[in-house]
Coordinates of C-alpha atoms and ligand atoms in Angstrom, one line a residue:
A1 CA 30.0 -5.2 246.2
R2 CA 33.3 -6.1 244.7
G3 CA 34.1 -9.6 243.6
Q4 CA 31.5 -11.5 245.4
D5 CA 29.9 -13.3 242.5
G6 CA 32.9 -13.6 240.2
L7 CA 31.5 -11.0 237.9
W8 CA 32.6 -8.2 240.1
D9 CA 31.5 -5.5 237.6
A10 CA 28.3 -7.1 236.6
D11 CA 26.3 -4.0 237.0
S12 CA 28.3 -1.6 234.8
D13 CA 31.8 -0.8 233.7
G14 CA 33.2 -2.2 236.9
S15 CA 35.1 0.9 237.7
D16 CA 32.0 2.8 237.2
G17 CA 30.9 3.4 240.8
G18 CA 34.1 5.5 241.5
D19 CA 33.7 9.2 241.5
A20 CA 37.1 9.9 242.9
A21 CA 37.0 13.7 243.0
P22 CA 34.1 15.6 241.6
D23 CA 36.0 18.7 242.8
G24 CA 34.1 21.9 242.0
Y25 CA 31.6 20.5 239.6
S26 CA 28.0 20.9 240.4
H27 CA 25.0 20.3 238.3
L28 CA 23.0 22.8 236.2
S29 CA 19.8 24.4 237.2
A30 CA 16.8 24.3 235.0
Y31 CA 17.5 27.8 233.9
E32 CA 21.1 26.9 232.9
R33 CA 20.0 24.0 230.9
K34 CA 17.6 26.1 229.1
R35 CA 20.3 28.6 228.4
L36 CA 22.6 25.8 227.2
K37 CA 19.9 24.6 224.9
N38 CA 19.5 28.1 223.5
I39 CA 23.2 28.4 223.0
T40 CA 23.3 25.0 221.2
E41 CA 20.5 26.1 218.9
N42 CA 22.6 29.1 218.0
A43 CA 25.5 26.9 217.3
K44 CA 23.4 24.8 214.9
F45 CA 22.3 27.9 213.2
F46 CA 25.8 29.0 212.7
A47 CA 26.8 25.5 211.5
A48 CA 24.0 25.7 209.0
L49 CA 25.3 29.0 207.7
K50 CA 28.8 27.4 207.5
L51 CA 30.2 30.2 209.5
H52 CA 32.7 27.8 211.0
E53 CA 34.2 26.8 207.8
S54 CA 37.4 28.8 207.8
A55 CA 40.1 28.9 210.4
A56 CA 40.0 32.6 210.3
R57 CA 36.6 32.4 212.0
L58 CA 38.0 30.7 215.0
E59 CA 39.0 33.8 216.8
Q60 CA 35.5 35.3 216.4
L61 CA 34.0 32.2 217.7
T62 CA 36.0 31.7 220.7
T63 CA 36.0 35.3 221.8
K64 CA 32.4 36.0 221.2
R65 CA 30.7 33.0 222.7
R66 CA 30.5 32.6 226.4
S67 CA 30.9 29.3 228.2
Y68 CA 28.0 27.2 227.3
V69 CA 27.9 25.1 230.5
T70 CA 28.2 27.2 233.6
K71 CA 28.7 26.2 237.1
R72 CA 25.9 26.7 239.4
A73 CA 26.3 29.7 241.6
K74 CA 24.1 28.6 244.5
P75 CA 21.9 25.8 245.2
K76 CA 18.4 26.0 243.7
K77 CA 15.4 23.9 244.0
V78 CA 16.0 20.6 242.1
E79 CA 12.6 19.1 241.7
D80 CA 12.7 18.7 237.9
E81 CA 16.2 17.3 237.9
P82 CA 17.1 13.7 237.5
A83 CA 17.6 11.6 240.7
R84 CA 20.9 11.7 242.4
R85 CA 23.3 9.0 241.4
R86 CA 25.6 7.1 243.6
S87 CA 25.7 9.7 246.4
R88 CA 24.8 7.0 248.8
R89 CA 27.6 4.8 247.6
L90 CA 29.9 7.8 248.0
L91 CA 28.8 8.1 251.6
R92 CA 29.1 4.4 252.3
V93 CA 32.3 3.4 250.7
E94 CA 35.8 4.5 251.5
P95 CA 38.1 4.7 248.5
L96 CA 41.2 2.7 248.6
D97 CA 43.8 5.0 247.1
I98 CA 42.5 8.4 247.3
P99 CA 43.3 11.1 249.8
L100 CA 40.3 12.0 251.8
L101 CA 40.6 15.6 251.0
E102 CA 40.3 15.2 247.3
T103 CA 37.4 12.9 247.6
F104 CA 35.2 14.6 250.1
A105 CA 36.1 18.2 249.7
Q106 CA 32.9 18.6 247.7
P107 CA 29.5 17.2 248.5
A108 CA 28.4 14.5 246.2
A109 CA 26.3 16.7 244.0
E110 CA 24.6 15.8 240.8
E111 CA 27.5 14.6 238.7
Y112 CA 26.6 14.7 235.1
P113 CA 26.1 17.7 233.0
Q114 CA 23.1 17.8 230.7
V115 CA 24.7 18.3 227.3
P116 CA 22.3 19.0 224.5
V117 CA 21.8 16.8 221.4
G118 CA 23.5 17.9 218.2
P119 CA 26.6 20.0 217.4
L120 CA 28.2 21.9 220.2
P121 CA 30.5 24.9 220.0
M122 CA 34.1 24.2 221.0
V123 CA 34.1 26.6 223.8
P124 CA 35.8 25.6 227.1
E125 CA 34.1 25.6 230.5
D126 CA 36.3 28.6 231.7
Q127 CA 36.2 30.5 228.5
A128 CA 34.9 33.7 229.8
E129 CA 38.2 34.5 231.5
N130 CA 40.6 33.0 229.1
S131 CA 39.4 33.3 225.5
K132 CA 42.8 34.5 224.2
W133 CA 44.5 31.4 225.5
T134 CA 41.8 29.1 224.2
E135 CA 42.3 30.5 220.9
A136 CA 46.0 29.9 221.1
L137 CA 45.4 26.3 222.2
L138 CA 43.0 25.5 219.5
G139 CA 45.2 27.4 217.1
T140 CA 48.1 25.1 218.1
W141 CA 46.0 22.1 217.6
M142 CA 45.0 23.3 214.2
R143 CA 48.5 24.2 213.1
I144 CA 50.1 20.9 214.2
S145 CA 47.4 18.9 212.4
E146 CA 48.3 20.5 209.1
L147 CA 51.8 18.9 209.2
K148 CA 51.8 15.4 207.9
A149 CA 53.4 13.1 210.5
E150 CA 56.2 11.1 209.0
C151 CA 55.7 7.4 208.8
A152 CA 58.2 6.4 211.5
D153 CA 60.2 3.2 211.5
R154 CA 57.8 1.2 213.6
G155 CA 58.1 -2.1 215.2
T156 CA 61.9 -2.4 215.5
P157 CA 62.3 -5.4 217.7
D158 CA 65.6 -4.3 219.1
I159 CA 64.5 -4.8 222.8
K160 CA 67.9 -3.6 224.3
R161 CA 67.7 -0.2 222.6
Y162 CA 64.1 0.0 223.5
Q163 CA 64.8 -0.7 227.1
E164 CA 67.4 2.0 227.2
S165 CA 65.0 4.6 225.7
L166 CA 62.5 3.7 228.3
S167 CA 65.0 4.2 231.0
S168 CA 65.8 7.6 229.6
M169 CA 62.2 8.8 230.0
V170 CA 61.5 10.7 233.1
L171 CA 58.7 12.4 234.9
S172 CA 59.2 15.9 236.4
E173 CA 57.0 18.2 238.4
E174 CA 56.2 20.6 235.6
N175 CA 54.9 17.7 233.4
I176 CA 52.1 16.8 235.8
R177 CA 48.9 18.7 235.3
K178 CA 45.3 18.4 236.4
V179 CA 43.5 18.5 233.1
V180 CA 40.0 17.3 233.9
K181 CA 37.9 17.3 237.1
A182 CA 37.3 13.7 237.7
R183 CA 38.7 10.3 237.2
V184 CA 40.5 9.8 233.8
C185 CA 38.6 7.2 231.7
S186 CA 40.3 7.6 228.3
M187 CA 43.2 9.5 226.7
A188 CA 44.5 10.3 223.3
I189 CA 47.8 11.8 222.1
H190 CA 48.2 14.0 219.0
P191 CA 50.7 12.5 216.5
S192 CA 52.5 15.9 216.1
E193 CA 56.3 15.5 216.6
S194 CA 56.9 19.2 217.5
T195 CA 54.2 19.8 220.1
I196 CA 52.8 17.4 222.7
L197 CA 49.1 17.7 222.7
V198 CA 47.1 15.4 225.0
A199 CA 43.4 14.9 225.4
A200 CA 41.9 13.3 228.4
G201 CA 38.3 12.3 229.0
D202 CA 36.8 11.8 232.4
K203 CA 34.0 10.3 234.4
L204 CA 31.8 13.4 234.1
G205 CA 31.9 13.8 230.3
H206 CA 34.6 16.4 230.3
I207 CA 37.5 16.6 227.8
G208 CA 40.7 18.3 228.8
L209 CA 43.2 19.4 226.1
W210 CA 46.7 20.1 227.3
N211 CA 49.6 21.6 225.4
V212 CA 52.4 20.0 227.4
S213 CA 54.9 22.1 225.6
C214 CA 53.3 25.1 227.2
R215 CA 54.7 25.8 230.7
T216 CA 51.9 28.0 232.0
E217 CA 48.4 27.4 233.2
E218 CA 47.1 28.6 229.9
G219 CA 48.3 25.4 228.3
H220 CA 45.2 23.4 229.1
H221 CA 41.5 23.9 228.8
M222 CA 38.4 21.8 229.6
F223 CA 35.4 21.2 227.4
I224 CA 32.1 19.6 228.3
P225 CA 30.9 17.8 225.1
H226 CA 29.4 14.7 226.8
S227 CA 26.8 13.9 229.5
F228 CA 28.4 10.7 230.6
Q229 CA 31.9 9.4 231.1
V230 CA 34.1 9.5 228.1
N231 CA 34.9 5.8 227.5
C232 CA 37.1 6.1 224.5
M233 CA 39.0 8.8 222.4
H234 CA 41.1 8.8 219.3
F235 CA 42.5 11.5 217.2
S236 CA 41.5 10.6 213.6
P237 CA 44.4 8.7 212.0
C238 CA 43.9 10.6 208.6
N239 CA 43.1 14.0 210.1
P240 CA 44.4 14.8 213.6
A241 CA 42.3 18.0 213.5
H242 CA 39.5 15.7 214.5
L243 CA 39.2 14.2 218.0
L244 CA 36.6 11.5 218.2
S245 CA 35.2 10.9 221.6
L246 CA 32.6 8.4 222.8
S247 CA 30.4 8.2 225.9
N248 CA 27.4 6.2 226.8
D249 CA 25.1 8.1 224.6
T250 CA 27.1 9.7 221.8
L251 CA 30.0 9.5 219.5
R252 CA 31.3 13.0 218.8
C253 CA 33.8 14.5 216.5
G254 CA 35.6 17.6 217.8
D255 CA 36.7 19.4 214.7
V256 CA 39.0 22.1 215.6
T257 CA 38.9 23.8 212.2
R258 CA 35.3 24.4 212.7
A259 CA 35.5 24.7 216.4
V260 CA 32.6 22.4 216.8
F261 CA 32.0 19.0 218.6
D262 CA 29.8 17.3 216.0
E263 CA 27.6 14.4 216.7
I264 CA 28.4 11.4 214.6
C265 CA 26.1 8.8 216.3
R266 CA 23.7 8.7 219.2
S267 CA 22.1 5.7 220.8
E268 CA 19.7 4.8 223.5
E269 CA 21.7 1.8 224.3
S270 CA 24.9 2.7 226.0
F271 CA 28.1 2.8 223.9
S272 CA 31.3 1.4 225.3
C273 CA 34.1 1.7 222.7
F274 CA 34.9 2.5 219.1
D275 CA 37.7 2.1 216.5
F276 CA 38.2 3.2 212.9
L277 CA 37.5 0.6 210.3
E278 CA 39.5 1.9 207.4
E279 CA 42.7 3.8 206.6
H280 CA 40.8 7.0 205.7
A281 CA 38.7 6.7 208.9
C282 CA 35.3 7.3 207.3
S283 CA 33.6 4.4 209.0
A284 CA 33.9 3.3 212.6
L285 CA 33.0 0.3 214.6
V286 CA 31.1 1.0 217.8
S287 CA 30.3 -1.4 220.6
H288 CA 27.5 -1.3 223.2
W289 CA 27.7 -2.4 226.8
G290 CA 24.7 -4.6 226.0
G291 CA 26.9 -6.7 223.6
V292 CA 25.9 -5.5 220.2
V293 CA 28.4 -3.9 217.7
A294 CA 27.5 -1.4 215.0
V295 CA 29.1 0.1 211.9
V296 CA 28.9 3.8 211.7
D297 CA 29.7 6.0 208.7
T298 CA 31.3 9.2 210.1
R299 CA 30.3 11.2 206.9
T300 CA 26.6 10.6 206.8
P301 CA 24.7 13.1 208.9
G302 CA 21.8 11.4 210.8
A303 CA 22.9 10.1 214.1
S304 CA 22.1 6.3 213.6
A305 CA 24.3 3.4 212.8
E306 CA 24.4 1.7 209.4
L307 CA 24.4 -1.8 210.7
S308 CA 23.9 -3.3 214.1
A309 CA 25.1 -6.8 214.8
D310 CA 24.5 -9.2 217.7
I311 CA 27.8 -11.0 218.2
G312 CA 26.5 -13.2 221.0
F313 CA 28.2 -11.3 223.8
G314 CA 26.5 -10.4 227.1
R315 CA 28.6 -7.4 227.2
T316 CA 31.2 -5.8 224.9
R317 CA 33.7 -3.6 226.6
T318 CA 36.3 -3.0 223.9
V319 CA 36.6 -3.4 220.2
H320 CA 39.8 -3.1 218.2
V321 CA 40.3 -3.2 214.5
H322 CA 43.2 -5.3 213.1
P323 CA 46.0 -3.0 212.1
V324 CA 46.6 -4.7 208.6
N325 CA 43.4 -6.6 207.8
K326 CA 41.0 -3.8 208.6
H327 CA 38.0 -6.1 208.2
Y328 CA 39.0 -8.2 211.2
F329 CA 38.1 -6.9 214.6
L330 CA 38.6 -8.0 218.2
A331 CA 35.8 -7.7 220.7
A332 CA 36.1 -8.3 224.5
G333 CA 33.3 -8.8 226.8
L334 CA 32.5 -10.6 230.0
L335 CA 34.4 -13.8 229.5
D336 CA 34.6 -13.7 225.7
V337 CA 37.4 -12.4 223.5
C338 CA 36.8 -13.1 219.8
V339 CA 37.9 -12.0 216.4
F340 CA 35.1 -11.3 213.8
D341 CA 35.1 -10.4 210.2
V342 CA 33.2 -7.1 209.6
R343 CA 32.3 -8.1 206.0
Y344 CA 30.1 -11.0 207.2
L345 CA 28.4 -9.2 210.1
K346 CA 24.7 -9.7 210.1
A347 CA 22.0 -8.7 212.5
K348 CA 22.0 -12.1 214.3
G349 CA 23.8 -15.4 214.4
N350 CA 27.3 -14.1 213.9
K351 CA 30.1 -16.6 214.4
P352 CA 33.7 -15.6 215.4
L353 CA 36.6 -16.4 213.2
S354 CA 38.8 -17.1 216.2
S355 CA 38.3 -17.3 220.0
L356 CA 40.8 -16.4 222.7
P357 CA 39.9 -18.7 225.5
G358 CA 40.8 -19.0 229.1
H359 CA 39.4 -15.9 230.8
T360 CA 37.6 -16.8 234.0
K361 CA 36.4 -13.4 235.0
S362 CA 35.4 -10.2 233.2
V363 CA 37.8 -8.9 230.6
A364 CA 38.7 -5.2 230.7
S365 CA 40.5 -4.9 227.3
A366 CA 41.9 -6.7 224.4
Y367 CA 44.1 -5.1 221.7
F368 CA 46.0 -6.3 218.6
S369 CA 49.7 -5.6 218.5
P370 CA 50.3 -2.4 216.4
V371 CA 52.2 -3.4 213.4
T372 CA 51.2 -6.9 212.2
G373 CA 48.3 -7.7 214.6
S374 CA 49.9 -11.2 215.3
R375 CA 49.6 -10.7 219.0
V376 CA 46.7 -9.8 221.3
V377 CA 47.1 -8.7 224.9
T378 CA 44.1 -9.0 227.3
V379 CA 43.5 -7.8 230.9
C380 CA 41.2 -9.9 233.0
A381 CA 39.7 -9.6 236.5
D382 CA 41.2 -13.0 237.3
D383 CA 44.4 -11.2 237.9
K384 CA 46.1 -12.1 234.7
L385 CA 47.4 -10.4 231.6
R386 CA 47.4 -12.9 228.7
V387 CA 49.2 -12.7 225.3
Y388 CA 47.8 -14.7 222.4
D389 CA 49.2 -15.6 219.0
T390 CA 46.8 -14.4 216.3
T391 CA 49.1 -14.9 213.4
S392 CA 46.9 -17.3 211.7
L393 CA 43.5 -16.6 213.2
S394 CA 42.8 -20.2 213.9
P395 CA 39.4 -21.1 215.5
T396 CA 41.2 -21.2 218.9
A397 CA 44.0 -18.8 219.4
K398 CA 47.1 -20.1 221.2
L399 CA 48.0 -18.5 224.6
L400 CA 51.6 -17.5 224.5
S401 CA 52.1 -16.1 228.0
S402 CA 50.1 -15.4 231.0
I403 CA 51.4 -12.8 233.5
R404 CA 50.1 -12.4 237.1
H405 CA 49.0 -8.9 237.6
N406 CA 47.0 -7.5 240.5
N407 CA 43.9 -6.0 239.0
N408 CA 42.2 -5.1 242.2
T409 CA 41.5 -1.5 241.1
G410 CA 38.2 -1.5 243.0
R411 CA 35.4 0.9 242.3
W412 CA 37.4 4.1 242.7
L413 CA 39.9 3.5 239.9
T414 CA 39.3 3.0 236.2
R415 CA 40.1 -0.6 235.3
F416 CA 43.5 -1.3 233.8
R417 CA 43.9 -1.6 230.0
A418 CA 47.1 -3.0 228.7
I419 CA 48.1 -1.0 225.5
W420 CA 50.8 -1.9 223.0
D421 CA 53.6 0.7 222.5
P422 CA 52.7 1.8 218.8
K423 CA 56.5 1.9 218.2
Q424 CA 57.1 -1.7 219.5
E425 CA 55.3 -4.7 218.0
H426 CA 56.2 -6.8 221.0
C427 CA 55.8 -4.6 224.0
F428 CA 52.9 -3.3 226.0
L429 CA 52.2 -1.0 229.0
V430 CA 49.9 -1.3 231.9
G431 CA 49.0 0.4 235.1
S432 CA 49.9 -1.3 238.3
M433 CA 48.7 -1.5 242.0
A434 CA 52.4 -2.1 243.1
Q435 CA 54.1 0.2 245.4
P436 CA 55.9 2.5 244.8
R437 CA 53.3 3.5 242.2
Q438 CA 54.3 2.6 238.6
I439 CA 53.5 1.9 235.1
Q440 CA 54.8 -1.3 233.8
V441 CA 56.2 -2.3 230.4
F442 CA 56.1 -6.0 229.5
Q443 CA 57.5 -7.9 226.5
D444 CA 55.0 -10.3 224.9
T445 CA 56.9 -13.2 226.4
G446 CA 55.8 -12.1 229.8
K447 CA 59.1 -10.5 230.7
L448 CA 58.9 -7.2 232.7
L449 CA 61.1 -4.8 230.8
H450 CA 60.7 -1.6 232.8
S451 CA 58.7 0.2 235.4
F452 CA 58.1 3.9 235.1
C453 CA 58.1 5.4 238.6
N454 CA 59.1 8.4 240.5
V455 CA 58.8 8.3 244.2
D456 CA 58.5 12.1 244.5
C457 CA 56.0 12.8 241.7
L458 CA 54.0 9.7 241.0
A459 CA 52.1 8.7 244.1
S460 CA 49.0 7.3 242.5
V461 CA 47.7 4.6 240.2
C462 CA 47.6 5.5 236.6
S463 CA 44.9 3.2 235.1
I464 CA 44.8 4.8 231.7
N465 CA 47.9 5.4 229.7
V466 CA 48.7 6.5 226.2
V467 CA 52.0 6.4 224.2
H468 CA 53.1 8.7 221.4
P469 CA 53.1 7.0 218.0
S470 CA 56.7 8.0 217.1
Q471 CA 58.3 9.8 220.1
N472 CA 59.4 8.5 223.5
I473 CA 56.5 10.0 225.4
L474 CA 54.1 8.2 227.8
V475 CA 51.2 9.9 229.5
G476 CA 49.5 8.3 232.6
G477 CA 46.2 9.6 234.0
N478 CA 45.0 9.1 237.5
S479 CA 41.7 9.0 239.3
S480 CA 41.6 12.7 240.1
G481 CA 42.2 13.9 236.5
R482 CA 45.9 14.5 236.7
L483 CA 48.1 13.5 233.8
H484 CA 51.8 12.6 234.2
V485 CA 54.0 12.8 231.2
F486 CA 57.2 10.8 231.1
K487 CA 59.5 11.9 228.3
Ligands
LIG1 C1 26.6 3.6 231.0 O1 26.0 2.4 230.4 C2 26.2 1.3 231.3 C3 25.6 0.1 230.6 O2 24.3 0.4 230.2 C4 25.5 1.6 232.6 O3 25.7 0.5 233.5 C5 26.2 2.8 233.3 O4 25.5 3.1 234.5 C6 26.0 3.9 232.3 N1 26.7 5.1 232.8 C7 26.1 6.1 233.3 C8 27.0 7.2 233.7 O5 24.9 6.2 233.1
LIG2 C1 16.2 31.2 225.3 O1 15.7 31.8 224.1 C2 14.5 32.4 224.2 C3 14.1 32.9 222.8 O2 15.2 33.4 222.1 C4 14.5 33.5 225.2 O3 13.2 34.1 225.4 C5 14.9 32.9 226.6 O4 15.0 33.9 227.6 C6 16.2 32.2 226.4 N1 16.4 31.5 227.7 C7 17.6 31.6 228.3 C8 17.6 30.9 229.5 O5 18.5 32.2 227.9
LIG3 C1 46.7 12.1 241.2 O1 48.0 12.5 241.0 C2 48.3 13.7 241.7 C3 49.7 14.1 241.3 O2 50.6 13.1 241.2 C4 48.2 13.5 243.1 O3 48.5 14.7 243.9 C5 46.7 13.0 243.5 O4 46.7 12.7 244.8 C6 46.4 11.8 242.6 N1 45.0 11.5 242.8 C7 44.7 10.4 243.4 C8 43.2 10.1 243.5 O5 45.4 9.6 243.9
LIG4 C1 51.9 25.1 222.6 O1 53.3 24.8 222.6 C2 54.0 25.3 221.5 C3 55.4 24.9 221.8 O2 55.7 23.8 220.9 C4 54.0 26.8 221.4 O3 54.6 27.2 220.2 C5 52.5 27.2 221.3 O4 52.4 28.6 221.4 C6 51.7 26.6 222.5 N1 50.4 26.9 222.5 C7 49.7 27.4 223.6 C8 48.3 27.7 223.3 O5 50.3 27.6 224.6
LIG5 C1 42.2 -13.2 241.3 C2 41.8 -12.1 241.9 O1 41.9 -11.8 243.1 N1 41.3 -11.2 241.2 C3 40.8 -9.9 241.6 C4 40.9 -8.8 240.5 O2 40.2 -7.7 240.8 C5 38.8 -7.9 241.2 C6 38.1 -6.6 241.3 O3 38.8 -5.6 241.8 C7 38.7 -8.8 242.3 O4 37.3 -9.0 242.7 C8 39.3 -10.1 242.1 O5 39.3 -10.9 243.2

């Protein structure tokens, strides 16, 4: 149970037991899995023929292929299916923050889809009814990815003006949408300045895409490219037509121009997080829950890592590459937060360049500040947000500020991650347990700059947040798959 031994999340991701609202999703029968496998074989065949290559084929693809993961129509015999997970926990434990209706409306069925190995067609779950709209959504994604985003004036430290811009951002009813079925575990926002496109990954391996600029129901669609919770997602910084997503077993690249979710890397040991190593995003650093980090080349086929390194961590939860010196990366685990140099990684006996000490319980996230990397913010289960000075990367980084922050998200909510505003070198955002529900913005000095709230529209905790790289747009995701856009 929670917090008894100090390592309150010793068993898994800590937030992992929570299955807030598996509304409507049920597992696949043996027949459907077989069908799914067949469809994937077909997809591989098409991929081999390079039929996906041109954008013009998109229409053909999205209209001809039926949804490849179907809902189960009626219960069938389940002998050959994996054992049920967590249903007992669901029965025993009351959620803290979740309306009963949302949580218990559906029986605790098998939660995880069985997604096949290899490339998958980019066909949404509800495709049969909505193919025209899917096509429009994917078309929008493709179109906005062709425009090069201008390099914005980043990191302007004019806090007053920044604070004013935060105050001008509001949440309204039409900018709230349920985009995935279960708890949001990761999010990414497309860099386009004309259209707001958000991707959200949930507990069940689903990825929802939402064109926020589109007012109707057709603006969002859900895909099922993973069998486990989507821990981490990024649009590729050099080609936003690629959406990379990582779950326990795979790192995939959703390529909208080919309408395929490719598989970049697969592992028996569970993946926890990834980041891009270079400007051109060809190689990525992937971390495992078991502690190991690995370097993956996204171009080589073959689903294995190029290098696997033991960094001496019992658990690695997040990795983050330095924004300027791309060979430095930050890893955060149980109590350890350290900076390593990827150039000197070896299989065993790796020593950190710099340690960020002081964490007394498990660390949920650690990220470099976006422009210079001279700050790191961490979230820890000891109820503190900490900011470190990493300007010189000395063996022991200096603690600059430590902020009390209730982290008691429990098992029903995703743990908080404090993220820097990509437009502000010195400010970061984090979800909060405070009432009224809010998303907070802090300066690295520890000063609370702003709280995003809306008593009418925001009634739940947003654990996962994402900020647009150049616009004043913030998206917060809650534990039933709803996204809230402040703009
Ligand atoms: C993902 O991996 C972690 C660590 O191995 C494990 O604790 C967790 O249960 C896994 N999640 C699922 C859904 O299997
Ligand atoms: C899968 O493909 C095989 C051969 O093409 C076919 O016989 C079988 O009926 C298919 N199974 C399903 C469930 O579609
Ligand atoms: C998520 O947000 C929506 C809309 O704000 C709300 O209706 C729902 O109850 C929230 N879910 C949870 C689990 O709090
Ligand atoms: C997405 O929004 C833009 C508005 O910027 C609109 O032009 C486009 O048609 C929308 N796409 C879909 C699929 O709704
Ligand atoms: C200091 C403190 O109370 N920290 C809490 C942070 O959240 C975890 C998990 O929800 C609790 O177990 C800790 O007690």
